[in-house]
XYZ file of C-alpha atoms in Angstrom:
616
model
C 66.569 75.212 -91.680
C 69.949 74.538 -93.396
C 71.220 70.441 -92.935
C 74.592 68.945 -93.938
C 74.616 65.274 -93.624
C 77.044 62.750 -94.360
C 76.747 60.667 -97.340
C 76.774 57.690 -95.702
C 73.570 57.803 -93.193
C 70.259 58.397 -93.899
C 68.785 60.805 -91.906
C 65.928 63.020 -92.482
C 65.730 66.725 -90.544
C 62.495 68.661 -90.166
C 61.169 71.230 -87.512
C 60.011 69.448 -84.464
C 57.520 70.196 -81.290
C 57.696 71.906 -78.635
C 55.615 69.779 -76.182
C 59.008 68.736 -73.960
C 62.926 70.975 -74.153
C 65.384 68.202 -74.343
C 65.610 65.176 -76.353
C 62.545 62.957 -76.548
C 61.780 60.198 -78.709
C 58.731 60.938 -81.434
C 56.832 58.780 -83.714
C 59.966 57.413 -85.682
C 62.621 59.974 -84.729
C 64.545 62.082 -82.392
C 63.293 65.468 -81.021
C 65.346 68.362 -80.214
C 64.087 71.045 -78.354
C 66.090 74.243 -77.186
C 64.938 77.614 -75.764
C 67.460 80.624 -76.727
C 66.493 83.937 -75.678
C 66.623 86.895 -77.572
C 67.608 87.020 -81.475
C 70.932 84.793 -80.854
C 72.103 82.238 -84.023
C 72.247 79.280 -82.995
C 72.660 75.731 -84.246
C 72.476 71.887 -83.336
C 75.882 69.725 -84.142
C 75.628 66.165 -84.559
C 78.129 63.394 -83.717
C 79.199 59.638 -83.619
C 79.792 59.105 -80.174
C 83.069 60.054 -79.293
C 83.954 61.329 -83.165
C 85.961 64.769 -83.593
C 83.624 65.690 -86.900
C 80.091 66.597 -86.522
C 77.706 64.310 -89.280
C 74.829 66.951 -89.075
C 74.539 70.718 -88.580
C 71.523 72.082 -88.388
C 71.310 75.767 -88.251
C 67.901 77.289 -87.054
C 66.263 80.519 -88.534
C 64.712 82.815 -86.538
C 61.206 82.588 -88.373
C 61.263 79.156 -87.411
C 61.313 79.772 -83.836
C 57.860 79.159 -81.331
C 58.231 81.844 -78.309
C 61.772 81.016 -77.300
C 62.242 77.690 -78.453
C 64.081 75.797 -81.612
C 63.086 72.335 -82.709
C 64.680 69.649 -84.785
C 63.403 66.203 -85.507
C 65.424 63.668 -87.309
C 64.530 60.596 -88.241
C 66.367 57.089 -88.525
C 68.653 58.447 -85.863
C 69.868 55.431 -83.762
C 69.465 56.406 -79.877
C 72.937 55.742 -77.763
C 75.533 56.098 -80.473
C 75.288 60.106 -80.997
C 76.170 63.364 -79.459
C 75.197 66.728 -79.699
C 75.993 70.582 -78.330
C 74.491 73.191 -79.431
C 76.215 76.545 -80.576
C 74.548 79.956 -79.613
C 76.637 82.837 -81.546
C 79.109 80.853 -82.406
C 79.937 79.284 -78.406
C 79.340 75.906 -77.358
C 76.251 75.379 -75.666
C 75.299 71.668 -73.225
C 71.468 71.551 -73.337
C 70.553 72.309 -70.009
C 68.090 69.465 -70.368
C 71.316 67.010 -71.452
C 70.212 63.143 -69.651
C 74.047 62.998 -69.622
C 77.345 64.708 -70.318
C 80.136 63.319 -71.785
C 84.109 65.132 -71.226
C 83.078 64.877 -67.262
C 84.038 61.202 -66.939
C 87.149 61.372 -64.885
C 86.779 63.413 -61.263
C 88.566 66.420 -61.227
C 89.697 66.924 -64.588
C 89.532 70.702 -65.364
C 87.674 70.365 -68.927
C 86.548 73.499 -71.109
C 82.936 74.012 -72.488
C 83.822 73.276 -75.818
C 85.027 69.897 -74.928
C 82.000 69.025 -73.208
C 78.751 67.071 -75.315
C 75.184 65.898 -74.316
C 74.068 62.147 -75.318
C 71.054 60.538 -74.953
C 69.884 57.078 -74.125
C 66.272 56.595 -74.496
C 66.251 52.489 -74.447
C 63.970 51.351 -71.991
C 65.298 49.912 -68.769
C 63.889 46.703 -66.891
C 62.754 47.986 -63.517
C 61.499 44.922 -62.821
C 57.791 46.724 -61.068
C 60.487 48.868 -58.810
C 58.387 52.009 -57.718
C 59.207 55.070 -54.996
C 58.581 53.456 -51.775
C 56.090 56.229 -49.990
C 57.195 55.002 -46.446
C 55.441 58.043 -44.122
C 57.482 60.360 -42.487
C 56.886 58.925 -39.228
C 58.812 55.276 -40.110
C 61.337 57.461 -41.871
C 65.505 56.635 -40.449
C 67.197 59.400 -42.381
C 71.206 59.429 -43.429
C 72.637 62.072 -45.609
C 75.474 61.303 -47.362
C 77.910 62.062 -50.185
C 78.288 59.692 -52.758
C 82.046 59.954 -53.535
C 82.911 60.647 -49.730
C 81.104 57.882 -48.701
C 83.565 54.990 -50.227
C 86.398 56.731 -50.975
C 88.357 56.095 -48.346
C 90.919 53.268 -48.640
C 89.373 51.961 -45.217
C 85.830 51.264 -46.839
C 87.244 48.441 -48.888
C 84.636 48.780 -51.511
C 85.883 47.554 -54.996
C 84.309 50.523 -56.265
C 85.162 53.483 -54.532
C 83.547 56.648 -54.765
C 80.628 55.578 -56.954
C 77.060 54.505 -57.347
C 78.499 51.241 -57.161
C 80.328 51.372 -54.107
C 77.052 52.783 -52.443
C 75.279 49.663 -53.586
C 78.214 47.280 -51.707
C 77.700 48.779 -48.709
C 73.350 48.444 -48.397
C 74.203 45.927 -45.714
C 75.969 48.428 -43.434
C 72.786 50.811 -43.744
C 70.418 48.212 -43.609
C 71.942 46.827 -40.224
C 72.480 50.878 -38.717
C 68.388 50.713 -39.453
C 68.342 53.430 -42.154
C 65.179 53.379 -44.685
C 66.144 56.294 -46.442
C 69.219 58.216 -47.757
C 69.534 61.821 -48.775
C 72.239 62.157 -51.660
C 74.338 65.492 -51.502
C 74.516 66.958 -55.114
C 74.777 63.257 -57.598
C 73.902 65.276 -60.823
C 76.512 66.524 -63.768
C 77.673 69.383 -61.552
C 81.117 70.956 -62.601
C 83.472 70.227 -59.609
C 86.551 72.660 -61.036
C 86.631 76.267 -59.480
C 88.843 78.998 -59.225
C 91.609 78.584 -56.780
C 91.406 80.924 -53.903
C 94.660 81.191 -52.728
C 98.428 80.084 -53.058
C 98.154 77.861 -50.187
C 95.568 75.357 -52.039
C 95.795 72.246 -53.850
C 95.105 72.906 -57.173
C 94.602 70.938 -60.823
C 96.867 72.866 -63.528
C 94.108 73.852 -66.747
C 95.914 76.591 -68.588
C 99.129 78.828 -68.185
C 97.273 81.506 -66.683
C 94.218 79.544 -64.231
C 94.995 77.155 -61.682
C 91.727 75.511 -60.081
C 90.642 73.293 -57.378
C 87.959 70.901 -56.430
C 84.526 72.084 -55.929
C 83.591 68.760 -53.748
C 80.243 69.487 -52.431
C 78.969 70.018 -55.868
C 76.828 73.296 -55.745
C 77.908 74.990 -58.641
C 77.443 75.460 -62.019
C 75.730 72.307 -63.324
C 73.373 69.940 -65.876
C 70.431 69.157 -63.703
C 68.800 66.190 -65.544
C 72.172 64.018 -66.148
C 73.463 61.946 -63.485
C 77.407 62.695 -62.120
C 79.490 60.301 -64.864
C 82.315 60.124 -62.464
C 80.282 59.009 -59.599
C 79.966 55.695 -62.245
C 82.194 52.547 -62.005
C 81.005 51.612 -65.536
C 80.497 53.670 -68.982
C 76.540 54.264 -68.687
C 76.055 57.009 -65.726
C 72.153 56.488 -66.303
C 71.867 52.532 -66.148
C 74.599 53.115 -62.730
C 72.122 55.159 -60.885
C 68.939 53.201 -61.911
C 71.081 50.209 -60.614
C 71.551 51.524 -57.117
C 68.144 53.150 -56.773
C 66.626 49.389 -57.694
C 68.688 48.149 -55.358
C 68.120 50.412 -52.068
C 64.446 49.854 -53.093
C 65.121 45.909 -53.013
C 65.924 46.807 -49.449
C 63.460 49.227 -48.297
C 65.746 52.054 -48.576
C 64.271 55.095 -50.122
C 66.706 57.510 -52.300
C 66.169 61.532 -51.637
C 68.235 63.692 -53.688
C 69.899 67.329 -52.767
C 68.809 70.037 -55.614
C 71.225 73.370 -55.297
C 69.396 75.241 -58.110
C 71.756 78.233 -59.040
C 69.825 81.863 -59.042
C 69.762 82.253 -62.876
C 67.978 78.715 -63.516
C 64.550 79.136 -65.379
C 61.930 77.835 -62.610
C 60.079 76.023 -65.141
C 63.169 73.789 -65.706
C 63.497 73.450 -62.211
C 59.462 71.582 -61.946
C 60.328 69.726 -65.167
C 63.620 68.421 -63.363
C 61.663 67.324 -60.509
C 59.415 65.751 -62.634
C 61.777 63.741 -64.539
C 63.849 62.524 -61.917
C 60.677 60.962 -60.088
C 59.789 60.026 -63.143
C 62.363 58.324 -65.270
C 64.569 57.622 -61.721
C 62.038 56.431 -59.546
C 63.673 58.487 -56.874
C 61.424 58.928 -53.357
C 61.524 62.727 -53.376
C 63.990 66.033 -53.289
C 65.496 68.234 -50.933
C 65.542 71.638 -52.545
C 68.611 73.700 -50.971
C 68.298 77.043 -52.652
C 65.957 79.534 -52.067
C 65.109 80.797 -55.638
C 62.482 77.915 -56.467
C 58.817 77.854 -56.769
C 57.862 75.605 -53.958
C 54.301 75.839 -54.077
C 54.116 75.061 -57.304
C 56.515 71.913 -56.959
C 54.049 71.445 -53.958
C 51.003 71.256 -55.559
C 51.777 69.503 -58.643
C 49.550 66.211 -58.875
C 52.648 64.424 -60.432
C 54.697 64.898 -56.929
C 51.715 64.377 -55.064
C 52.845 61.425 -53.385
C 56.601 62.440 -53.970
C 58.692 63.851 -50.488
C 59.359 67.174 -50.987
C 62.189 68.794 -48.722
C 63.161 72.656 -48.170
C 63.494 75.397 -45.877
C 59.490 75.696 -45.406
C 56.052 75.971 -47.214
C 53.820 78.626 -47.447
C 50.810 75.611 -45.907
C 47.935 77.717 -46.358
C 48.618 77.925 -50.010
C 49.068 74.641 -50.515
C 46.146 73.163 -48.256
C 43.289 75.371 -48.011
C 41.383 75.781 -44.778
C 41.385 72.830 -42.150
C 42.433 70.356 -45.547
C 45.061 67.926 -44.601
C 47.090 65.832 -47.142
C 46.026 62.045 -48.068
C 49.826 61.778 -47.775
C 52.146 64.213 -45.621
C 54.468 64.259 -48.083
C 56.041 68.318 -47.452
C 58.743 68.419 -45.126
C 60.606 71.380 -43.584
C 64.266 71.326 -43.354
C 66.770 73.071 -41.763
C 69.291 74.086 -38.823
C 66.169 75.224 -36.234
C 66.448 71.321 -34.671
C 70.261 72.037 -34.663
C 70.632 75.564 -33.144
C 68.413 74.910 -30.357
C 69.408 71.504 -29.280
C 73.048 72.082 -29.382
C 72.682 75.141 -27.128
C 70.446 73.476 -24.406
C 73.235 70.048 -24.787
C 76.158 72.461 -23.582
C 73.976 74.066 -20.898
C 72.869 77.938 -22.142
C 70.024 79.448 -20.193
C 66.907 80.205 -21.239
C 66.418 76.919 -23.673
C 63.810 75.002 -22.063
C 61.129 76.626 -23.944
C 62.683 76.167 -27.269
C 64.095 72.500 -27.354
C 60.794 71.174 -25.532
C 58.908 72.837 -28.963
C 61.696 70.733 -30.743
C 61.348 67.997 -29.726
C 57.549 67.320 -29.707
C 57.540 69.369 -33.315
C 55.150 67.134 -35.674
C 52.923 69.224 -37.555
C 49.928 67.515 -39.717
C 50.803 69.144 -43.108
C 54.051 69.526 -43.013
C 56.774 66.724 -41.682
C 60.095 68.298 -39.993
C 63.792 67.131 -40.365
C 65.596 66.856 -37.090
C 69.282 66.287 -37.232
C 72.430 67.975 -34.522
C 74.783 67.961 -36.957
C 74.870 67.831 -41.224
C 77.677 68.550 -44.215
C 76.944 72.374 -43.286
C 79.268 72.778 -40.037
C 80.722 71.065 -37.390
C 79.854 67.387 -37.370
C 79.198 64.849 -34.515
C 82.750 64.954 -32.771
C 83.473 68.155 -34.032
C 80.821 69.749 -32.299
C 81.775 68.370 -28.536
C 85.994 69.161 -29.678
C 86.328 72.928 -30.942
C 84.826 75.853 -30.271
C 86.277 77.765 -33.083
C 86.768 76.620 -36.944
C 89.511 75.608 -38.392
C 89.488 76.313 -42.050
C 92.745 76.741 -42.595
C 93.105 73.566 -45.363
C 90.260 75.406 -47.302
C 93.028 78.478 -48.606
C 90.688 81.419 -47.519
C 92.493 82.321 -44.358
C 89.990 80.594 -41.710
C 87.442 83.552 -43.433
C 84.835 80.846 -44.855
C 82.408 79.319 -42.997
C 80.310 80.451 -39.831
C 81.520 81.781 -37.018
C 78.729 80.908 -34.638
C 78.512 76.906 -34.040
C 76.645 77.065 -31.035
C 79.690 74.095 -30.278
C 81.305 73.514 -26.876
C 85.051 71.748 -27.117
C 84.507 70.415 -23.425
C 87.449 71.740 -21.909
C 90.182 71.435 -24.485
C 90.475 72.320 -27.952
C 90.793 69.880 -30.618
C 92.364 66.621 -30.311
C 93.667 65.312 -26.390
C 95.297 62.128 -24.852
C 93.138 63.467 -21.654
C 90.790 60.418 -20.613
C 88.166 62.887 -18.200
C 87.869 65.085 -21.633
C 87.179 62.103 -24.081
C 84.705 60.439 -21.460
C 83.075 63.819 -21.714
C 82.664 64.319 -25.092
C 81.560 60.802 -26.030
C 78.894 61.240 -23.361
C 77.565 64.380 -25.026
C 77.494 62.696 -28.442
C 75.385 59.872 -26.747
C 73.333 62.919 -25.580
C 73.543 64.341 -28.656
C 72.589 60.937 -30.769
C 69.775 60.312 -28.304
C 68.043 63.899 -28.344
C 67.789 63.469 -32.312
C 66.818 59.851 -32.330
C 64.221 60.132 -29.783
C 62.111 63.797 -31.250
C 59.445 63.032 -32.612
C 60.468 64.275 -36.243
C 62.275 62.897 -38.977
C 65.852 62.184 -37.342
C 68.751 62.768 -39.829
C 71.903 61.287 -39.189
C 74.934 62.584 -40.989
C 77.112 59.987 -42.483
C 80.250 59.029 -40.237
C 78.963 60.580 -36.712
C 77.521 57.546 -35.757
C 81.225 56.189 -35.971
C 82.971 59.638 -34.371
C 84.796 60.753 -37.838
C 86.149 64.164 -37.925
C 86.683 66.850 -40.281
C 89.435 68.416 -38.341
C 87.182 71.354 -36.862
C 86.520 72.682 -40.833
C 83.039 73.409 -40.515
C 83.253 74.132 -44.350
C 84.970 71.302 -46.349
C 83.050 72.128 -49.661
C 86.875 72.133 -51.254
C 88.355 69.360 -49.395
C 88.122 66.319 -51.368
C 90.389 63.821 -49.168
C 90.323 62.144 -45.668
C 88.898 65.309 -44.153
C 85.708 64.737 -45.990
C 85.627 61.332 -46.439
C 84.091 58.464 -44.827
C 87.134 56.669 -42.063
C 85.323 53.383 -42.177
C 88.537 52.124 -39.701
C 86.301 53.792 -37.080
C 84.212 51.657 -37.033
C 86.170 49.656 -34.752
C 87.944 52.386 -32.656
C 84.679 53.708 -31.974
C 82.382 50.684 -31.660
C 80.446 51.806 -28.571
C 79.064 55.121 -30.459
C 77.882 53.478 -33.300
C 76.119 50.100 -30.843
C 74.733 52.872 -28.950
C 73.378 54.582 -32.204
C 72.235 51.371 -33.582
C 70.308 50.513 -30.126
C 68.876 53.847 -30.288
C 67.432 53.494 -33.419
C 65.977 49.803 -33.077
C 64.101 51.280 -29.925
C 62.854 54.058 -31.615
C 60.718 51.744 -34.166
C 59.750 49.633 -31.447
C 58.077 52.091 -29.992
C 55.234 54.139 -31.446
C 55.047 56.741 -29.130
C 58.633 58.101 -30.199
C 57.405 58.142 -33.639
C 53.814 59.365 -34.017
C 51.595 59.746 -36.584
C 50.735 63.538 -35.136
C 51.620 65.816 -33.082
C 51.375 64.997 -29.458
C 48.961 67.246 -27.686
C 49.961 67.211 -23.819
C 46.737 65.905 -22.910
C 44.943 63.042 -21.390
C 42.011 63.248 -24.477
C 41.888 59.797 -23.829
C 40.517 59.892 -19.859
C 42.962 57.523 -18.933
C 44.624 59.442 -16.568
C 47.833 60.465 -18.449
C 48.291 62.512 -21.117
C 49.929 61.962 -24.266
C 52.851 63.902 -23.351
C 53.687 65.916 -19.892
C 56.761 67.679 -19.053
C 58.027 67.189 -15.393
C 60.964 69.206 -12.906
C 62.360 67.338 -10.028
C 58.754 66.679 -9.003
C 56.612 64.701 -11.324
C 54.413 66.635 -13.003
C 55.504 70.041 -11.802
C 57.657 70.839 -14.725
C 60.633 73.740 -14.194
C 60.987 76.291 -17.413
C 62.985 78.695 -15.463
C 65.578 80.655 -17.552
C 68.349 79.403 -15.641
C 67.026 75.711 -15.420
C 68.842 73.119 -17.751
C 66.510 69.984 -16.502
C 63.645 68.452 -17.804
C 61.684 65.243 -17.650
C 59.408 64.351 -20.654
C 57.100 61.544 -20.168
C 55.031 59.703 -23.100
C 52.004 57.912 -22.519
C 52.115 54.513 -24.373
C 48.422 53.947 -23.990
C 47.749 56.775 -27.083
C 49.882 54.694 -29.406
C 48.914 51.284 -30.514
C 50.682 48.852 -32.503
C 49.129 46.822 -35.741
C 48.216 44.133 -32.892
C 46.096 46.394 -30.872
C 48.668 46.721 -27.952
C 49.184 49.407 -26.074
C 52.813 50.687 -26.155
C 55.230 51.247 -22.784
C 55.553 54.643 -20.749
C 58.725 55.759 -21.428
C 60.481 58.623 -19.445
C 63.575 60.477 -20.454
C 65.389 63.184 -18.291
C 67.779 65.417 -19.339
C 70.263 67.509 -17.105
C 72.203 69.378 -18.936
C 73.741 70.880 -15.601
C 77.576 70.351 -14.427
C 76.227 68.740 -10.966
C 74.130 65.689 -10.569
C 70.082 66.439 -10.542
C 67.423 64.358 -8.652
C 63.748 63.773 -10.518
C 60.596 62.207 -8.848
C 58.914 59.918 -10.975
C 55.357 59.713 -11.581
C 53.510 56.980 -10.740
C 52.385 53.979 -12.851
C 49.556 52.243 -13.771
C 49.930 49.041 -10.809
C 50.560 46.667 -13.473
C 54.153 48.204 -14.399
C 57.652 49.623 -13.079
C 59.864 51.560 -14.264
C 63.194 50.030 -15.532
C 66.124 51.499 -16.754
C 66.922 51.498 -20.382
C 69.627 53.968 -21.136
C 72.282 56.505 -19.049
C 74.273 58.181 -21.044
C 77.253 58.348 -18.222
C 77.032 54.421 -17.660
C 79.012 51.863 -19.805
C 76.203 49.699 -21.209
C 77.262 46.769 -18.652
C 76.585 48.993 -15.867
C 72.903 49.921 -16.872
C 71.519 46.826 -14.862
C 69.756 48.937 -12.219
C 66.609 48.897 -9.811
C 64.906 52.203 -10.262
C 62.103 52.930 -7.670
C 60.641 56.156 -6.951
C 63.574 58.407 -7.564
C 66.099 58.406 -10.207
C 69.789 60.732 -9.951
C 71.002 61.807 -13.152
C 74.318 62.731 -13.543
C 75.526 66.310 -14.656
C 76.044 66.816 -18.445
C 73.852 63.187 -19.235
C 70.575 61.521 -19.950
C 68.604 59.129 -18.860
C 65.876 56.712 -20.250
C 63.374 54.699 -18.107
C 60.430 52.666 -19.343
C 57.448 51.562 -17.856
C 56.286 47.936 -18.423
């Protein structure tokens, strides 16, 4: 090993360990720990934060070398005022286990490798006994949300827009939609610069020859373990995110982040990235987007054992073996199944009975589901009920990106109208929308801005568009008041009401001998339910008596029909116990002043709409 210091420090440089890759603190000193494949040179560069001249080079030799990995440990090295890269053959190198990278701090500033450096902070931070909330799945009020989108717009009037700060300012707003948990879209040192597509793109000049645009959703080329420094309002990217993760704790609000783990990442740095983000962020748990990770190994792993893991699904019978449930249900499967089949029963395709019944009663005991109509991948709330078609146009690939099958209905018109019959119509089937998600028995995910009717024009692929078509309209909030009361009321009688939100799955049966079963599907005649392919009609009943509150008390009977048909459709209801009658909660074609009504033995739902009765 081969050291030049400066004159003027003291620092001592030996070989190191290999226990952890990265930069950890040792005994009295600073390891370094890098794994370079094959018989590459390669050497560690030193410097004073934010100085042009490296103060230590340490250049490793191959004999020195354990498996794949090179170590350095130097001592009386001062933690927070140094950098380092490392070189492999002569090109600069970021350790892929940097805790942050500087050259990154300004959004969408085209930057080359060799201007980018890794620092490390390793003072201790006062969490003041903050630890990961483990609220179960079955409380959980889920919003996924980007953090620069989410205050950037001038209408949010946060004094920190776009940041980790400006998601602190506005915890009130969640706390009083009802959320208890928010999924971040990718928050870590993720390089936002691509290649522009076309000539009809915005683009940031870099050099003569490239011209490059924004890479806003963040799956790209990135350093997993450092959060995003211009998603910071101040100069220390790791004390910002602590900050806000402290803070939605302080409120009850757990933090989930998005993981897009590119194919050629080493799967071992993809469990220690977990690890140390649960760890050293006190984050709530991960939703793993790519497809290339080992999830029963992140599954199994007694550190994440009470951590919420998120992806596409789990291979249960290696996880649990046998009949062997979880202490904590802490696995979760996500993706567009919810979606697809909801959104085709909603604008009235045969043959869906089957499906969104299984949807909506899905609650499996080792394995928690995310429901949600509508997420950053697609059409969005509004979107969904105004085009039938995409309209990528702003993205520069010639309307080719994005998918062509949205399973979306544009109720009569496409895109934006003045015509009052057509916007009656769609907010109805966002209330129908809003109130098949919040009232499944999963997980319900709300994507942020539908419960306030924003639009992304019809691009049902805005990964590029960094601007109002991805960002937050927070002047919405006014224009469309009665979506977001109706979402809010939705959600504060979901958690008063257990049945909506049970601990298991819901087995359409009275197991009880009370005379009702958990769960029972019904047609136009109580309990003679109608799965015909051409039927679009259902009544779902739950039984209050299975689901008791921390008091002992039973809960209400609560009845929802849904008539997804053009034409108005006529349901029976079944009978109560003597003690109650049925009252009407919710219609999605009535203004909320109109919902005042008697119901007796028969109930007429409207085409295209849903009601909500409960028994008391």
């Amino acid at each position: 090993m081969t050291t030049y210091s400066n004159e003027t420090i003291n620092l001592k440089v030996n070989n190191g360990i290999t226990t952890a890759l990265g930069v950890t603190m040792w005994k009295d000193g600073i390891n370094f720990a890098v794994a370079v494949s094959e018989e590459k040179a390669c050497r560690l560069l030193l410097y004073p934060y934010g100085g042009a001249q490296a103060i230590v080079t340490v250049d490793f030799k191959e004999e020195e070398k354990s498996g794949d990995i090179y170590t350095a440990f130097i001592q009386n090295l001062s933690p927070g005022r140094y950098e380092y890269r490392y070189e492999i053959d002569q090109k600069p190198y970021v350790d892929p286990y940097a805790r942050s990278v500087t050259g990154r701090e300004v959004w969408g500033i085209a930057n080359e490798q060799s201007n980018l450096r890794a620092s490390f902070d390793l003072q201790d931070y006062e969490w003041e006994k903050d630890r990961p909330l483990e609220i179960p799945y079955e409380e959980i009020i889920m919003y996924s949300l980007h953090v620069r989108g989410f205050t950037k717009h001038p209408s949010s009037k946060a004094k920190n827009k776009g940041t980790f700060e400006g998601l602190i300012e506005k915890i009130p707003y969640l706390k009083e939609l009802g959320i208890n948990q928010i999924e971040l879209m990718p928050a870590y040192e993720f390089d936002e610069i691509i290649p522009r597509q076309d000539n009809s793109m915005e683009f940031k000049q870099f050099e003569s020859d490239k011209q490059y645009s924004i890479n806003y959703w963040g799956y790209a080329k990135a350093n997993y373990f450092a959060p995003k420094a211009s998603y910071c309002a101040g100069d220390n990217c790791i004390v910002s995110f602590k900050n806000m993760v402290k803070e939605l704790h302080k409120n009850k609000i757990e933090v989930i982040m998005e993981f897009n783990f590119q194919s050629y990442v080493n799967q071992n740095l993809i469990l220690d990235c977990i690890h140390f983000w649960v760890e050293e962020y006190h984050i709530d748990g991960v939703h793993i987007s790519s497809d290339n990770t080992p999830l029963t190994a992140i599954a199994t792993s007694p550190r994440l054992s009470h951590t919420k893991i998120m992806a596409l699904g789990f291979e249960v019978d290696k996880i649990y073996y046998e009949d062997s449930l979880p202490k904590m249900k802490h696995l979760a499967e996500y993706h567009d199944g919810f979606l697809v089949d909801v959104r085709q029963f909603l604008k009235g395709d045969s043959e869906q009975l089957d499906d969104v019944t299984y949807r909506i009663r899905r609650n499996p005991d080792r394995c928690g589901v995310i429901n949600y109509i509508a997420n950053h991948n697609g059409f969005n709330l509004v979107d969904m009920v105004s085009y039938e078609e995409k309209h990528n146009e702003a993205n520069g690939e010639n309307n080719k990106d994005g998918n062509n099958c949205n399973y979306s209905w544009n109720s009569g018109i496409e895109g934006p109208t003045r015509k009052k019959a057509i916007i009656e119509l769609r907010k109805k089937q966002m209330k129908n929308a809003l109130t098949t998600v919040l009232l499944s028995q999963g997980v319900p995910l709300i994507f942020s801005g539908d419960e306030l009717g924003n639009s992304q024009k019809g691009n049902n692929n805005p990964y590029c568009q960094d601007n109002e078509i991805s960002w937050m309209d927070w002047s919405k909030e006014k224009s469309n008041k009665d979506i977001l009361d109706f979402t809010k009321g939705l959600l504060e009688f979901r958690k008063e009401h257990n049945i909506l939100h049970y601990k298991k799955e819901l087995k359409i049966m009275d197991y009880l001998s009370c005379g009702y079963p958990d769960l029972s599907y019904h047609g136009q005649k109580a309990w003679y339910p109608e799965f015909e392919n051409n039927n679009s009609q259902m009544g779902i009943m739950y039984c209050g008596k299975y689901a008791l509150n921390e008091k002992g008390k039973e809960d209400d009977f609560i009845y929802i029909a849904y008539n997804m048909h053009d034409r108005n459709q006529e349901f029976v209801l079944p009978n109560l116990p003597k003690d109650k009658k049925w009252r009407l909660l919710l219609d999605t074609s009535m203004k909320e002043e109109d919902t005042q009504v008697k119901i007796r033995k028969k109930i007429t739902v409207s085409g295209r709409s849903i009601m909500v009765v409960i028994g008391k």
